[in-house]
Amino acid sequence: DTGVSQDPRHKITKRGQNVTFRCDPISEHNRLYWYRQTLGQGPEFLTYFQNEAQLEKSRLLSDRFSAERPKGSFSTLEIQRTEQGDSAMYLCASSPGGGRDTQYFGPGTRLTVL
Amino acid sequence: ILNVEQSPQSLHVQEGDSTNFTCSFPSSNFYALHWYRWETAKSPEALFVMTLNGDEKKKGRISATLNTKEGYSYLYIKGSQPEDSATYLCAFYGSARQLTFGSGTQLTVLP
């Protein structure tokens, strides 16, 4: 399968713990995006990478959130000291190029913070 | 803060009915308008990327139109089927170089 994959699909954690999610984009895609989606809302942009460079991170929700894309391949999103308000679906997408290109989404990671 | 609005929020139709939804977005700094379909427990699926005023796109029974001057797009589904049940999302891409999504229209097609 050559689509976007995310791991894990579900994560339950206790408040205060750190969590890390992984995204594997479509292999020839240069751009990789992270979004958060909460109930009743559309996906909310968090950050994106062009190859290994993180070009926009001002929309990350707080300094507890960080993302990496070493070697321009897979990416990780880490949330430190999780809070109940972090409970959401975290989506990853990839595209060949910029905003006029279709973004292909993964199935998401559902995070529940107890 | 960009405002992307979708209406209606939810819609129930009978199998065979045709239906349409609206997406409104800023008319300035426009680069592209994306439409996605998101079925429960699946990945959001791209339907269309529209870039030119007056664009019309079609994929099977689904079509979309774009008016960038007044800032709206319509998505039409002809002869709705139960498998069309999903949330339909539009997303604006402008000079901020990021997608801003609406809250979606949740469509339920009753057999």
Short mmCIF file of N, CA and C in Angstrom, two decimals, chain A residues 4 9 31 33 35 37 40-45 48 56 58-59 89 91 98-108, chain B residues 1 9 30-32 34 36 38 41-49 51 89 93 96-104:
data_model
loop_
_atom_site.label_atom_id
_atom_site.label_comp_id
_atom_site.label_asym_id
_atom_site.label_seq_id
_atom_site.Cartn_x
_atom_site.Cartn_y
_atom_site.Cartn_z
N VAL A 4 -0.64 7.16 2.89
CA VAL A 4 -0.06 7.72 4.11
C VAL A 4 -0.46 6.83 5.29
N ARG A 9 -2.88 4.00 15.88
CA ARG A 9 -4.19 4.52 15.47
C ARG A 9 -4.94 5.08 16.68
N ARG A 31 6.27 17.33 0.75
CA ARG A 31 5.63 18.07 1.83
C ARG A 31 4.88 17.12 2.75
N TYR A 33 2.37 17.40 6.39
CA TYR A 33 1.59 18.31 7.22
C TYR A 33 1.04 17.56 8.43
N TYR A 35 -2.13 18.01 11.35
CA TYR A 35 -3.36 18.69 11.70
C TYR A 35 -3.91 18.07 12.98
N GLN A 37 -7.80 17.54 14.85
CA GLN A 37 -9.24 17.66 14.61
C GLN A 37 -9.98 17.31 15.88
N GLY A 40 -16.68 17.94 15.88
CA GLY A 40 -17.52 18.98 15.31
C GLY A 40 -16.77 20.06 14.54
N GLN A 41 -15.46 19.91 14.46
CA GLN A 41 -14.66 20.90 13.75
C GLN A 41 -13.90 20.26 12.60
N GLY A 42 -13.48 21.08 11.66
CA GLY A 42 -12.60 20.58 10.62
C GLY A 42 -11.17 20.48 11.13
N PRO A 43 -10.31 19.81 10.38
CA PRO A 43 -8.90 19.73 10.78
C PRO A 43 -8.29 21.13 10.92
N GLU A 44 -7.43 21.28 11.93
CA GLU A 44 -6.76 22.55 12.23
C GLU A 44 -5.27 22.37 11.95
N PHE A 45 -4.72 23.23 11.10
CA PHE A 45 -3.31 23.13 10.71
C PHE A 45 -2.40 23.36 11.91
N TYR A 48 4.12 22.20 9.06
CA TYR A 48 4.43 21.42 7.88
C TYR A 48 5.93 21.43 7.57
N GLU A 56 6.90 25.99 8.86
CA GLU A 56 5.89 26.74 9.60
C GLU A 56 5.62 25.97 10.88
N SER A 58 4.51 28.09 13.80
CA SER A 58 3.88 29.05 14.70
C SER A 58 2.48 28.63 15.13
N ARG A 59 1.89 27.69 14.37
CA ARG A 59 0.54 27.26 14.70
C ARG A 59 0.53 26.04 15.64
N MET A 89 -8.14 14.02 17.45
CA MET A 89 -7.60 13.21 16.36
C MET A 89 -6.44 14.00 15.75
N LEU A 91 -4.00 14.22 12.60
CA LEU A 91 -3.94 13.76 11.22
C LEU A 91 -2.64 14.20 10.57
N GLY A 98 3.16 22.31 -3.32
CA GLY A 98 2.48 23.31 -2.52
C GLY A 98 0.97 23.19 -2.49
N GLY A 99 0.32 24.30 -2.09
CA GLY A 99 -1.09 24.27 -1.73
C GLY A 99 -2.05 24.00 -2.84
N ARG A 100 -1.61 24.13 -4.09
CA ARG A 100 -2.51 23.79 -5.18
C ARG A 100 -2.51 22.29 -5.43
N ASP A 101 -1.61 21.56 -4.76
CA ASP A 101 -1.56 20.11 -4.91
C ASP A 101 -2.48 19.45 -3.90
N THR A 102 -3.07 18.35 -4.30
CA THR A 102 -3.89 17.56 -3.39
C THR A 102 -3.06 17.09 -2.21
N GLN A 103 -3.63 17.18 -1.01
CA GLN A 103 -3.00 16.60 0.16
C GLN A 103 -3.66 15.25 0.42
N TYR A 104 -2.83 14.24 0.65
CA TYR A 104 -3.32 12.88 0.90
C TYR A 104 -3.18 12.60 2.39
N PHE A 105 -4.29 12.26 3.00
CA PHE A 105 -4.34 12.12 4.45
C PHE A 105 -4.16 10.67 4.89
N GLY A 106 -3.56 10.52 6.06
CA GLY A 106 -3.55 9.24 6.74
C GLY A 106 -4.83 9.06 7.55
N PRO A 107 -4.96 7.91 8.22
CA PRO A 107 -6.19 7.63 8.97
C PRO A 107 -6.27 8.33 10.33
N GLY A 108 -5.15 8.92 10.76
CA GLY A 108 -5.17 9.66 12.01
C GLY A 108 -4.80 8.82 13.22
N ILE B 1 -7.62 36.02 11.51
CA ILE B 1 -8.07 34.63 11.47
C ILE B 1 -9.00 34.46 10.28
N GLN B 9 -24.87 22.44 8.38
CA GLN B 9 -23.98 21.66 9.26
C GLN B 9 -24.24 20.17 9.08
N PHE B 30 -6.59 34.52 -2.57
CA PHE B 30 -7.03 33.16 -2.86
C PHE B 30 -5.99 32.45 -3.73
N TYR B 31 -5.66 31.22 -3.37
CA TYR B 31 -4.81 30.38 -4.19
C TYR B 31 -5.58 29.15 -4.68
N ALA B 32 -6.30 28.49 -3.77
CA ALA B 32 -6.99 27.25 -4.15
C ALA B 32 -8.08 26.93 -3.13
N HIS B 34 -10.05 23.43 -1.74
CA HIS B 34 -10.03 21.96 -1.75
C HIS B 34 -11.35 21.44 -1.19
N TYR B 36 -12.95 17.74 0.35
CA TYR B 36 -12.64 16.39 0.83
C TYR B 36 -13.91 15.70 1.29
N TRP B 38 -14.98 12.68 4.07
CA TRP B 38 -14.40 11.95 5.20
C TRP B 38 -15.46 11.03 5.76
N ALA B 41 -14.08 6.48 10.39
CA ALA B 41 -13.02 5.47 10.54
C ALA B 41 -12.12 5.34 9.31
N LYS B 42 -12.23 6.27 8.38
CA LYS B 42 -11.36 6.25 7.20
C LYS B 42 -10.56 7.55 7.11
N SER B 43 -9.62 7.58 6.16
CA SER B 43 -8.86 8.81 5.91
C SER B 43 -9.70 9.78 5.10
N PRO B 44 -9.55 11.10 5.34
CA PRO B 44 -10.19 12.06 4.43
C PRO B 44 -9.71 11.81 3.00
N GLU B 45 -10.67 11.85 2.07
CA GLU B 45 -10.37 11.54 0.67
C GLU B 45 -10.54 12.80 -0.15
N ALA B 46 -9.53 13.14 -0.94
CA ALA B 46 -9.60 14.33 -1.77
C ALA B 46 -10.61 14.15 -2.89
N LEU B 47 -11.45 15.17 -3.08
CA LEU B 47 -12.40 15.17 -4.19
C LEU B 47 -11.91 16.10 -5.31
N PHE B 48 -11.69 17.37 -4.97
CA PHE B 48 -11.32 18.35 -5.98
C PHE B 48 -10.35 19.37 -5.39
N VAL B 49 -9.48 19.90 -6.26
CA VAL B 49 -8.73 21.11 -5.98
C VAL B 49 -9.10 22.09 -7.07
N THR B 51 -8.92 26.06 -8.62
CA THR B 51 -8.03 27.22 -8.55
C THR B 51 -8.53 28.43 -9.33
N LEU B 89 -15.86 18.23 3.59
CA LEU B 89 -15.07 19.36 4.09
C LEU B 89 -14.54 20.19 2.93
N TYR B 93 -6.99 27.62 0.66
CA TYR B 93 -5.53 27.78 0.66
C TYR B 93 -5.24 29.16 0.09
N ALA B 96 -1.34 32.65 3.21
CA ALA B 96 -0.72 32.13 4.44
C ALA B 96 -0.08 30.76 4.22
N ARG B 97 -0.31 30.19 3.04
CA ARG B 97 0.32 28.92 2.63
C ARG B 97 -0.04 27.76 3.57
N GLN B 98 -1.29 27.71 4.01
CA GLN B 98 -1.76 26.57 4.79
C GLN B 98 -3.24 26.39 4.53
N LEU B 99 -3.73 25.17 4.67
CA LEU B 99 -5.15 24.90 4.48
C LEU B 99 -5.92 25.30 5.73
N THR B 100 -7.00 26.06 5.52
CA THR B 100 -7.94 26.37 6.59
C THR B 100 -9.25 25.69 6.25
N PHE B 101 -9.66 24.76 7.10
CA PHE B 101 -10.84 23.94 6.84
C PHE B 101 -12.09 24.59 7.44
N GLY B 102 -13.23 24.32 6.78
CA GLY B 102 -14.51 24.57 7.39
C GLY B 102 -14.84 23.43 8.35
N SER B 103 -15.98 23.56 9.02
CA SER B 103 -16.38 22.54 10.00
C SER B 103 -17.06 21.34 9.36
N GLY B 104 -17.37 21.45 8.07
CA GLY B 104 -17.91 20.31 7.35
C GLY B 104 -19.43 20.27 7.31
#
